[in-house]
């Protein structure tokens, strides 16, 4: 279902969706930069590299991965300088990739694929291998992230890999648990204006399950730069105990404003008992995640300067979120915008079997695309000053032109309802995901525009620009083209929020080796130019622009 309003309006049902199987097929790497063919004009002021990450290899020997997330990480670089563009790509040489390659089979378990025991072992060794908990993968195929000026590729385990953003060379494996007491961390950190990086990790032990806020300090001024990992000084500034320790929540990102961090504890639950037994039962990790709407959504508010957690419990109806758009403070309130859905089962649907369905009925039949919840932008408004004197059962949101509500329902408890941050026009594009803003200038501050992919298909099939003041859309959409997450790059003399360009990699299942880098004018959302590259690129996840100054 895809309910979007109380009156029950839905995203339209799709029919005759084309097959996207080529977009989830193994690609070849291009380790040495190749030239591209420019159509239109690439602004000469763009100077840097558009870096992308995502799955790029889906089998080893006779073994096949089950889930899209499982594919081996492939890094892509579009280097832009003086109106010209070159392209290169490399597989991440993770331990997972190297071991699988050496043995020509899948020997490291991933999110949706359980590595089978070595067929060369005897029957007893194969049996007992089921009782060993597999090591976490270092197949870091989700995002490029930055700590102390260094680039890393990241996934959602305790491992990252440092990489060279120019050559895409794989460097050392970095274990978060060697620096702070966490078992995993997200691939979506936030950055403050002093150069510090914030992230969320989790930990569990005899005292329970905790969600931990991590701070990595900025690089030391004038310090000699060594070619090695440096997370020194990282610390956990706040630990939030899970509402139910045996069933903690899955999380992919978190909220950060200028003074606060909010952790959203949502009803996608990890069953820790199943997790401990999943290898014995022969089940993959994604099978231990369940959507349980009997739980409310809880927003944990933390002062990011002091690490102090608010004693107020902020709640809302069950919802599912992967990506935040932005958050900012306004006259005693924290305004939080995020992409949300009403059904968290969607993650399990992205199996390669589903994604490789044939054109037409197979792709859009009831049990796949048309049954998936489409995510839509929502706004929650959290009152920062709630105490014993705050009246019960009154809407505390006094900001003009805001439709979100927040009511104190019990001492120390506030229940919030959201505002839909869109008009009905968005529904025809299937909702949206992969939101991006003018991050450097507007993250944590009042803003007006964000950019995203519209999901009229299983993967994004349009680019959208949303005005959060008017809820008006601008759209780039052409049949057969599937754009990547849009990334905003500000022009060097920008005076307005949307002065700049939006970059996106466009791929198509209709024609071999017909990829191009698209450059849109961020203000008008019209095409300025494209850089055509004769390679196949699988559908990816996230990316960043690494400006060269």
C-alpha positions as MATLAB code, in Angstrom:
seq = 'XXXXXXXXXXXXXXXXXXXXXXXXXXXXXXXXXXXXXXXXXXXXXXXXXXXXXXXXXXXXXXXXXXXXXXXXXXXXXXXXXXXXXXXXXXXXXXXXXXXXXXXXXXXXXXXXXXXXXXXXXXXXXXXXXXXXXXXXXXXXXXXXXXXXXXXXXXXXXXXXXXXXXXXXXXXXXXXXXXXXXXXXXXXXXXXXXXXXXXXXXXXXXXXXXXXXXXXXXXXXXXXXXXXXXXXXXXXXXXXXXXXXXXXXXXXXXXXXXXXXXXXXXXXXXXXXXXXXXXXXXXXXXXXXXXXXXXXXXXXXXXXXXXXXXXXXXXXXXXXXXXXXXXXXXXXXXXXXXXXXXXXXXXXXXXXXXXXXXXXXXXXXXXXXXXXXXXXXXXXXXXXXXXXXXXXXXXXXXXXXXXXXXXXXXXXXXXXXXXXXXXXXXXXXXXXXXXXXXXXXXXXXXXXXXXXXXXXXXXXXXXXXXXXXXXXXXXXXXXXXXXXXXXXXXXXXXXXXXXXXXXXXXXXXXXXXXXXXXXXXXXXXXXXXXXXXXXXXXXXXXXXXXXXXX';
ca = [
       0.000    0.000    0.000;
       1.073    3.572   -0.520;
      -1.291    5.720    1.521;
      -0.142    9.312    1.427;
      -2.991   11.261    3.022;
      -5.664   10.516    5.588;
      -8.231   10.599    2.805;
      -6.380    7.703    1.185;
      -4.815    9.069   -2.002;
      -2.238    6.735   -3.468;
       0.603    6.648   -5.940;
      -0.858    5.375   -9.225;
      -0.546    1.674  -10.027;
       2.066    0.897  -12.672;
       1.640   -1.390  -15.637;
       4.012   -2.602  -18.347;
       7.177   -1.650  -16.477;
      10.265   -2.465  -18.509;
      12.866   -4.942  -17.320;
      15.836   -3.444  -15.493;
      17.872   -6.666  -15.385;
      20.841   -5.045  -17.214;
      21.095   -2.493  -14.376;
      21.877   -5.253  -11.863;
      24.372   -7.156  -13.991;
      28.089   -7.509  -13.325;
      30.180   -4.785  -14.953;
      33.833   -4.571  -15.958;
      36.086   -2.070  -14.227;
      37.824    0.761  -16.090;
      40.908    1.380  -13.938;
      42.571    3.898  -16.270;
      40.680    7.140  -17.038;
      39.007    7.288  -20.453;
      37.708   10.370  -22.255;
      34.003   11.056  -22.676;
      32.019   12.679  -25.466;
      30.581   16.043  -24.419;
      27.141   17.089  -25.663;
      26.021   20.607  -24.770;
      28.214   22.476  -22.302;
      29.830   21.430  -19.020;
      30.445   24.647  -17.021;
      34.173   25.350  -16.822;
      33.940   26.378  -13.177;
      33.233   22.774  -12.112;
      36.584   21.435  -10.933;
      36.665   18.118   -9.134;
      35.470   14.532   -9.137;
      31.988   13.074   -8.871;
      32.526    9.855   -6.894;
      29.898    7.090   -6.881;
      29.622    3.781   -5.043;
      27.403    0.727   -5.369;
      27.160   -2.996   -6.160;
      28.991   -4.052   -9.329;
      29.629   -7.808   -9.239;
      26.892  -10.297   -8.449;
      28.492  -13.723   -8.767;
      31.683  -15.716   -8.217;
      32.016  -18.937  -10.151;
      28.722  -20.813   -9.869;
      27.632  -18.890   -6.742;
      25.118  -16.063   -7.104;
      24.194  -13.315   -4.659;
      20.584  -13.131   -3.489;
      20.105   -9.449   -2.678;
      21.062   -6.271   -4.551;
      22.924   -4.962   -1.481;
      25.238   -8.015   -1.595;
      27.044   -7.174   -4.853;
      30.747   -6.354   -4.570;
      31.456   -2.639   -4.183;
      32.412   -0.798   -7.366;
      33.735    2.760   -7.182;
      33.251    5.237  -10.047;
      34.956    8.577  -10.725;
      33.870   11.245  -13.185;
      36.666   13.819  -13.153;
      35.514   17.240  -14.381;
      37.983   19.958  -15.335;
      37.716   22.916  -17.743;
      34.574   21.573  -19.385;
      36.005   18.099  -20.031;
      35.214   14.820  -18.259;
      37.098   11.539  -17.846;
      35.737    8.317  -16.350;
      37.349    5.502  -14.370;
      36.145    2.723  -12.072;
      37.562    0.040   -9.818;
      36.236   -2.760   -7.688;
      37.004   -2.245   -4.026;
      39.708   -4.773   -3.112;
      38.011   -5.675    0.145;
      38.890   -8.853    2.002;
      35.504  -10.162    0.852;
      36.291   -9.473   -2.811;
      39.812  -10.937   -2.594;
      38.755  -14.121   -0.761;
      35.801  -14.739   -3.060;
      38.027  -14.167   -6.109;
      40.764  -16.492   -4.867;
      38.309  -19.345   -4.272;
      35.981  -18.502   -7.163;
      32.926  -18.846   -4.943;
      31.125  -16.836   -2.247;
      32.955  -17.452    1.033;
      31.972  -14.272    2.922;
      28.335  -13.782    3.938;
      26.593  -10.558    2.945;
      23.313   -8.876    3.906;
      21.071  -11.227    1.919;
      23.418  -14.098    1.017;
      24.720  -16.684    3.459;
      28.066  -18.183    2.445;
      27.791  -21.944    2.309;
      30.300  -24.237    4.061;
      33.355  -25.231    2.035;
      32.374  -28.310   -0.023;
      35.953  -29.576    0.353;
      35.544  -29.956    4.130;
      34.341  -33.253    5.557;
      30.756  -33.582    6.758;
      31.606  -32.903   10.413;
      33.593  -29.746    9.641;
      30.750  -28.464    7.445;
      28.228  -29.157   10.219;
      30.191  -27.383   12.941;
      30.981  -24.408   10.702;
      27.299  -23.494   10.997;
      27.847  -22.777   14.690;
      30.541  -20.156   14.139;
      29.323  -16.567   13.840;
      30.689  -15.196   10.550;
      32.872  -12.110   10.576;
      31.299   -8.901    9.343;
      31.928   -8.054    5.719;
      34.157   -5.183    4.617;
      32.346   -4.977    1.262;
      31.836   -1.220    1.666;
      29.465   -0.523   -1.225;
      27.096    2.123    0.168;
      28.807    5.524    0.233;
      31.955    7.646    0.157;
      32.497    9.327    3.548;
      35.124   11.684    4.919;
      36.988   11.723    8.235;
      39.773   14.227    8.977;
      40.126   15.019    5.288;
      40.520   11.386    4.177;
      38.033    9.523    2.016;
      36.674    6.131    3.012;
      34.064    3.867    1.494;
      31.529    2.640    3.974;
      28.733    0.160    4.516;
      26.835   -0.671    7.738;
      29.291   -2.952    9.525;
      32.215   -2.006   11.780;
      34.559   -1.956    8.769;
      35.389    0.828    6.331;
      38.102    1.025    3.694;
      40.260    4.079    3.158;
      40.565    4.881   -0.553;
      42.438    7.254   -2.829;
      39.778    9.541   -4.375;
      41.966   10.152   -7.457;
      43.139    6.642   -8.395;
      40.338    4.754   -6.547;
      43.073    2.567   -5.059;
      41.964    0.492   -2.064;
      43.955    1.238    1.072;
      43.778   -0.167    4.595;
      40.769   -1.719    6.300;
      39.579    0.336    9.263;
      37.780   -1.226   12.226;
      35.566    1.197   14.163;
      35.762   -1.020   17.252;
      39.505   -0.258   17.528;
      38.635    3.397   18.214;
      35.242    3.419   19.954;
      33.041    0.760   21.557;
      30.669    0.122   18.649;
      29.884   -2.964   16.592;
      28.773   -1.098   13.465;
      28.304    2.422   12.079;
      26.186    4.013    9.353;
      27.330    5.091    5.900;
      25.656    8.500    6.376;
      27.711   10.680    8.721;
      27.070   14.390    9.188;
      29.703   17.130    9.091;
      29.742   20.332   11.129;
      31.257   23.638   10.041;
      34.315   23.149   12.248;
      35.343   20.014   10.357;
      34.145   17.419   12.886;
      32.236   14.354   11.688;
      29.307   12.757   13.526;
      27.949    9.260   13.049;
      25.754    6.660   14.736;
      26.830    3.182   15.726;
      25.451    0.426   17.905;
      26.760   -1.809   20.665;
      25.378   -4.624   22.727;
      26.473   -6.529   25.802;
      25.264   -7.724   29.182;
      23.777   -4.295   29.977;
      21.661   -4.213   26.812;
      21.624   -2.779   23.297;
      22.667    0.831   22.730;
      22.581    3.330   19.870;
      25.745    5.427   20.105;
      26.473    8.907   18.760;
      30.098    9.137   17.609;
      32.134   12.316   17.111;
      35.389   12.325   15.139;
      37.281   15.606   15.662;
      38.526   17.761   12.787;
      42.123   17.265   11.599;
      44.696   19.043   13.722;
      45.950   22.271   12.201;
      49.532   22.166   10.932;
      49.816   18.479   11.836;
      52.051   16.452    9.515;
      49.771   14.458    7.227;
      50.586   10.762    7.080;
      49.252    8.389    4.450;
      47.334    6.236    6.921;
      43.987    6.039    8.665;
      43.372    8.543   11.436;
      40.272    8.275   13.590;
      42.197    9.237   16.718;
      40.128   11.280   19.133;
      36.886    9.580   18.103;
      34.530    9.275   21.043;
      31.008    8.218   21.890;
      29.286   11.380   23.109;
      25.953    9.760   23.975;
      24.611    6.206   24.358;
      20.861    5.698   23.957;
      19.461    2.463   25.350;
      17.147    0.574   23.016;
      13.505    0.638   24.087;
      13.552   -3.148   23.851;
      17.018   -4.664   24.090;
      16.147   -7.972   22.426;
      14.519   -6.200   19.485;
      16.508   -3.060   18.661;
      15.666   -0.959   15.622;
      17.430   -0.905   12.275;
      18.695    2.534   11.257;
      20.365    3.843    8.113;
      20.897    7.521    8.986;
      20.081   10.152   11.616;
      19.054   13.800   12.035;
      21.456   16.670   12.801;
      20.815   20.389   13.182;
      23.206   23.089   14.410;
      22.709   22.133   18.064;
      20.932   18.780   18.159;
      21.096   15.192   16.974;
      17.923   13.121   16.757;
      17.983    9.350   16.551;
      14.799    7.887   15.050;
      13.975    4.533   16.652;
      11.625    3.011   14.082;
       9.587   -0.215   13.974;
      12.020   -2.112   11.718;
      13.241   -4.538   14.334;
      16.279   -6.814   14.515;
      15.474  -10.009   16.397;
      18.719  -10.649   18.292;
      17.797  -14.228   19.111;
      17.218  -14.953   15.434;
      20.441  -13.084   14.664;
      22.437  -15.385   16.938;
      20.815  -18.443   15.367;
      20.585  -17.312   11.746;
      23.682  -19.176   10.598;
      22.576  -22.377   12.342;
      19.182  -22.031   10.666;
      20.868  -21.347    7.316;
      19.149  -17.961    6.890;
      20.671  -14.717    5.614;
      20.889  -11.572    7.714;
      17.997   -9.724    6.026;
      15.661  -12.468    7.319;
      16.189  -11.314   10.924;
      14.752   -7.860   10.148;
      11.004   -7.461   10.565;
       8.564   -4.582   10.178;
       6.452   -4.444   13.350;
       3.932   -1.571   13.309;
       2.731   -2.450   16.805;
       5.661   -0.266   17.928;
       5.531    3.519   17.795;
       8.312    5.614   16.280;
      10.446    7.256   18.980;
      12.569   10.375   18.399;
      15.515   10.604   20.822;
      16.697   14.222   21.171;
      20.357   14.844   22.122;
      22.303   18.086   22.539;
      25.259   17.468   20.229;
      27.562   19.851   22.140;
      27.020   18.323   25.602;
      25.872   14.797   24.669;
      22.942   15.174   27.066;
      19.774   13.307   26.056;
      16.400   14.957   26.614;
      14.227   13.305   29.232;
      11.172   13.949   27.059;
       9.942   10.983   25.026;
       8.860   12.181   21.571;
       6.651    9.671   19.705;
       4.783    9.368   16.417;
       2.802    6.770   14.510;
       4.763    3.805   13.069;
       6.786    4.840   10.033;
       9.894    3.834    8.140;
      12.735    6.133    7.072;
      16.068    5.562    5.373;
      17.201    9.089    4.490;
      16.891   12.475    6.153;
      16.487   15.603    4.026;
      17.412   18.357    6.499;
      16.692   19.642   10.008;
      16.839   23.120   11.492;
      15.866   25.056   14.599;
      13.192   27.747   14.491;
      11.976   29.763   17.502;
      12.213   26.959   20.061;
      11.292   24.125   17.698;
      13.301   21.553   15.776;
      11.963   21.065   12.248;
      12.866   17.667   10.747;
      12.274   16.751    7.099;
      12.752   13.159    5.950;
      11.646   10.584    3.380;
       9.145    8.260    5.035;
       6.952    5.283    4.292;
       4.238    3.432    6.171;
       5.625   -0.050    5.513;
       9.191   -1.075    6.289;
       9.043   -4.387    4.406;
      10.482   -2.667    1.319;
      14.164   -3.478    2.037;
      13.601   -7.224    1.752;
      11.966   -6.762   -1.681;
      15.209   -5.751   -3.407;
      16.302   -9.294   -4.183;
      18.065   -9.829   -7.484;
      15.295  -12.248   -8.480;
      12.745   -9.440   -8.177;
      14.952   -6.863   -9.885;
      15.591   -9.154  -12.849;
      11.952   -9.860  -13.650;
      10.844   -9.606  -17.254;
       9.143   -6.562  -18.743;
       5.420   -6.230  -18.111;
       3.327   -8.367  -15.804;
       6.303  -10.041  -14.121;
       7.749   -6.674  -13.059;
       4.612   -4.898  -11.906;
       2.483   -7.776  -10.687;
       0.785   -7.384   -7.352;
       3.516   -8.932   -5.227;
       6.306   -6.625   -6.328;
       6.376   -2.989   -7.515;
       2.692   -2.212   -7.037;
       2.719   -3.631   -3.513;
       5.800   -1.670   -2.474;
       5.349    1.352   -0.250;
       6.572    4.483   -1.969;
       8.428    6.904    0.301;
       7.290   10.521    0.508;
       8.736   13.645    2.164;
       7.349   14.491    5.605;
       7.961   17.206    8.153;
       7.932   16.648   11.917;
       8.170   19.580   14.327;
       9.588   18.838   17.764;
       9.070   21.387   20.602;
      12.376   21.857   22.424;
      10.978   23.279   25.683;
       8.630   20.801   27.352;
       8.347   20.667   31.153;
       5.850   20.199   34.000;
       4.180   23.514   33.169;
       3.500   22.536   29.537;
      -0.277   21.989   29.135;
      -1.642   18.593   28.148;
      -3.463   17.833   24.881;
      -2.795   21.154   23.205;
      -0.946   21.590   19.924;
       2.430   23.004   20.958;
       3.482   23.901   17.404;
       2.853   27.634   17.264;
       4.974   28.381   14.196;
       2.916   29.982   11.399;
       2.274   27.994    8.207;
       3.177   24.635    9.768;
       0.639   21.793    9.681;
       2.608   19.324   11.826;
       1.406   18.972   15.420;
       2.947   18.043   18.758;
       0.893   17.424   21.909;
       1.980   16.586   25.423;
      -0.048   13.451   26.168;
       1.470   12.486   29.521;
       4.159   13.930   31.807;
       7.397   13.684   29.867;
       5.729   12.434   26.663;
       4.926   14.270   23.424;
       3.031   12.759   20.485;
       3.697   14.249   17.047;
       1.859   14.130   13.729;
       3.580   15.044   10.491;
       2.919   17.424    7.643;
       3.046   16.038    4.102;
       5.871   17.976    2.458;
       4.447   17.643   -1.063;
       1.367   18.123   -3.212;
      -0.517   15.434   -5.113;
       1.655   16.047   -8.194;
       4.469   14.060   -6.585;
       2.337   10.910   -6.501;
       2.475   10.518  -10.282;
       6.271   10.189   -9.998;
       5.963    7.347   -7.468;
       7.192    9.227   -4.416;
      10.879   10.006   -3.945;
      14.115    8.906   -2.314;
      17.845    9.727   -2.264;
      17.297   13.369   -1.155;
      20.142   15.871   -1.381;
      20.459   19.568   -0.506;
      23.033   22.358   -0.795;
      24.702   20.634    2.158;
      27.746   22.840    2.749;
      25.722   26.006    3.172;
      22.307   24.829    4.356;
      22.598   21.613    6.337;
      21.179   22.200    9.804;
      19.797   25.578    8.715;
      16.505   26.833    7.255;
      16.453   25.922    3.565;
      14.109   25.934    0.597;
      15.135   23.293   -1.974;
      16.021   19.640   -2.110;
      16.745   17.282   -4.996;
      15.801   13.598   -5.233;
      14.974   10.636   -7.471;
      11.347    9.940   -8.304;
      10.417    6.263   -8.102;
       7.979    5.494  -10.902;
       9.861    2.211  -11.171;
      11.701   -0.092   -8.761;
      14.758    2.125   -9.272;
      14.630    5.908   -9.632;
      13.357    6.919  -13.092;
      13.240   10.719  -12.728;
      15.058   13.611  -11.077;
      13.043   16.011   -8.938;
      13.601   19.443   -7.432;
      11.233   20.261   -4.556;
      10.493   23.719   -3.172;
       9.561   23.071    0.468;
       7.987   26.531    0.795;
       5.499   26.113   -2.061;
       5.676   22.293   -2.518;
       6.186   22.875   -6.236;
       8.164   20.398   -8.326;
      10.554   20.674  -11.224;
      11.167   17.387  -13.060;
      13.705   15.777  -15.411;
      12.283   12.535  -16.793;
      12.708   10.591  -20.039;
      11.501    7.027  -20.780;
      14.148    4.354  -20.360;
      16.572    6.529  -18.382;
      17.399    5.731  -14.751;
      19.259    8.519  -12.889;
      21.461    8.165   -9.843;
      21.074   10.152   -6.629;
      21.402   13.843   -7.608;
      24.303   15.733   -6.037;
      24.296   19.547   -5.831;
      27.482   21.518   -6.566;
      27.392   25.254   -5.778;
      28.808   27.717   -8.261;
      31.855   29.614   -6.932;
      30.034   32.965   -6.854;
      26.679   31.667   -5.622;
      24.398   34.220   -3.981;
      21.267   32.049   -3.779;
      20.633   28.558   -2.414;
      20.151   26.953   -5.831;
      22.977   28.731   -7.703;
      24.880   25.763   -9.085;
      24.454   22.462  -10.884;
      23.006   19.041  -10.126;
      25.042   15.990  -11.177;
      23.555   12.555  -11.853;
      24.764    9.434  -13.680;
      22.142    8.229  -16.178;
      21.985    4.560  -17.199;
      19.567    2.667  -19.419;
      18.616   -1.004  -19.886;
      17.658   -0.314  -23.514;
      21.096    0.004  -25.047;
      24.545   -1.354  -24.249;
      27.232    1.067  -23.048;
      25.033    4.170  -23.187;
      25.862    5.760  -19.849;
      26.233    9.520  -19.405;
      26.932   12.049  -16.696;
      24.096   14.587  -16.713;
      24.659   18.207  -15.650;
      21.495   20.185  -14.840;
      21.193   23.879  -14.022;
      19.998   23.600  -10.415;
      17.870   26.733  -10.648;
      15.922   25.967  -13.839;
      16.414   22.160  -13.679;
      17.181   22.095  -17.388;
      20.064   20.270  -19.027;
      23.322   22.147  -19.554;
      25.313   19.236  -20.916;
      26.186   15.581  -20.682;
      29.350   13.475  -20.843;
      28.755   10.203  -22.676;
      30.912    7.244  -21.677;
      30.876    3.897  -23.529;
      30.619    1.618  -20.479;
      27.920   -0.254  -18.600;
      27.420    0.963  -15.033;
      25.119   -0.951  -12.663;
      22.569    0.981  -10.620;
      24.389    2.389   -7.594;
      23.681    3.805   -4.175;
      25.331    7.063   -3.057;
      27.977    9.533   -4.142;
      29.750   12.791   -3.356;
      31.460   15.619   -5.198;
      35.115   16.018   -4.268;
      35.908   19.618   -5.178;
      39.478   20.465   -6.111;
      39.249   24.182   -5.316;
];
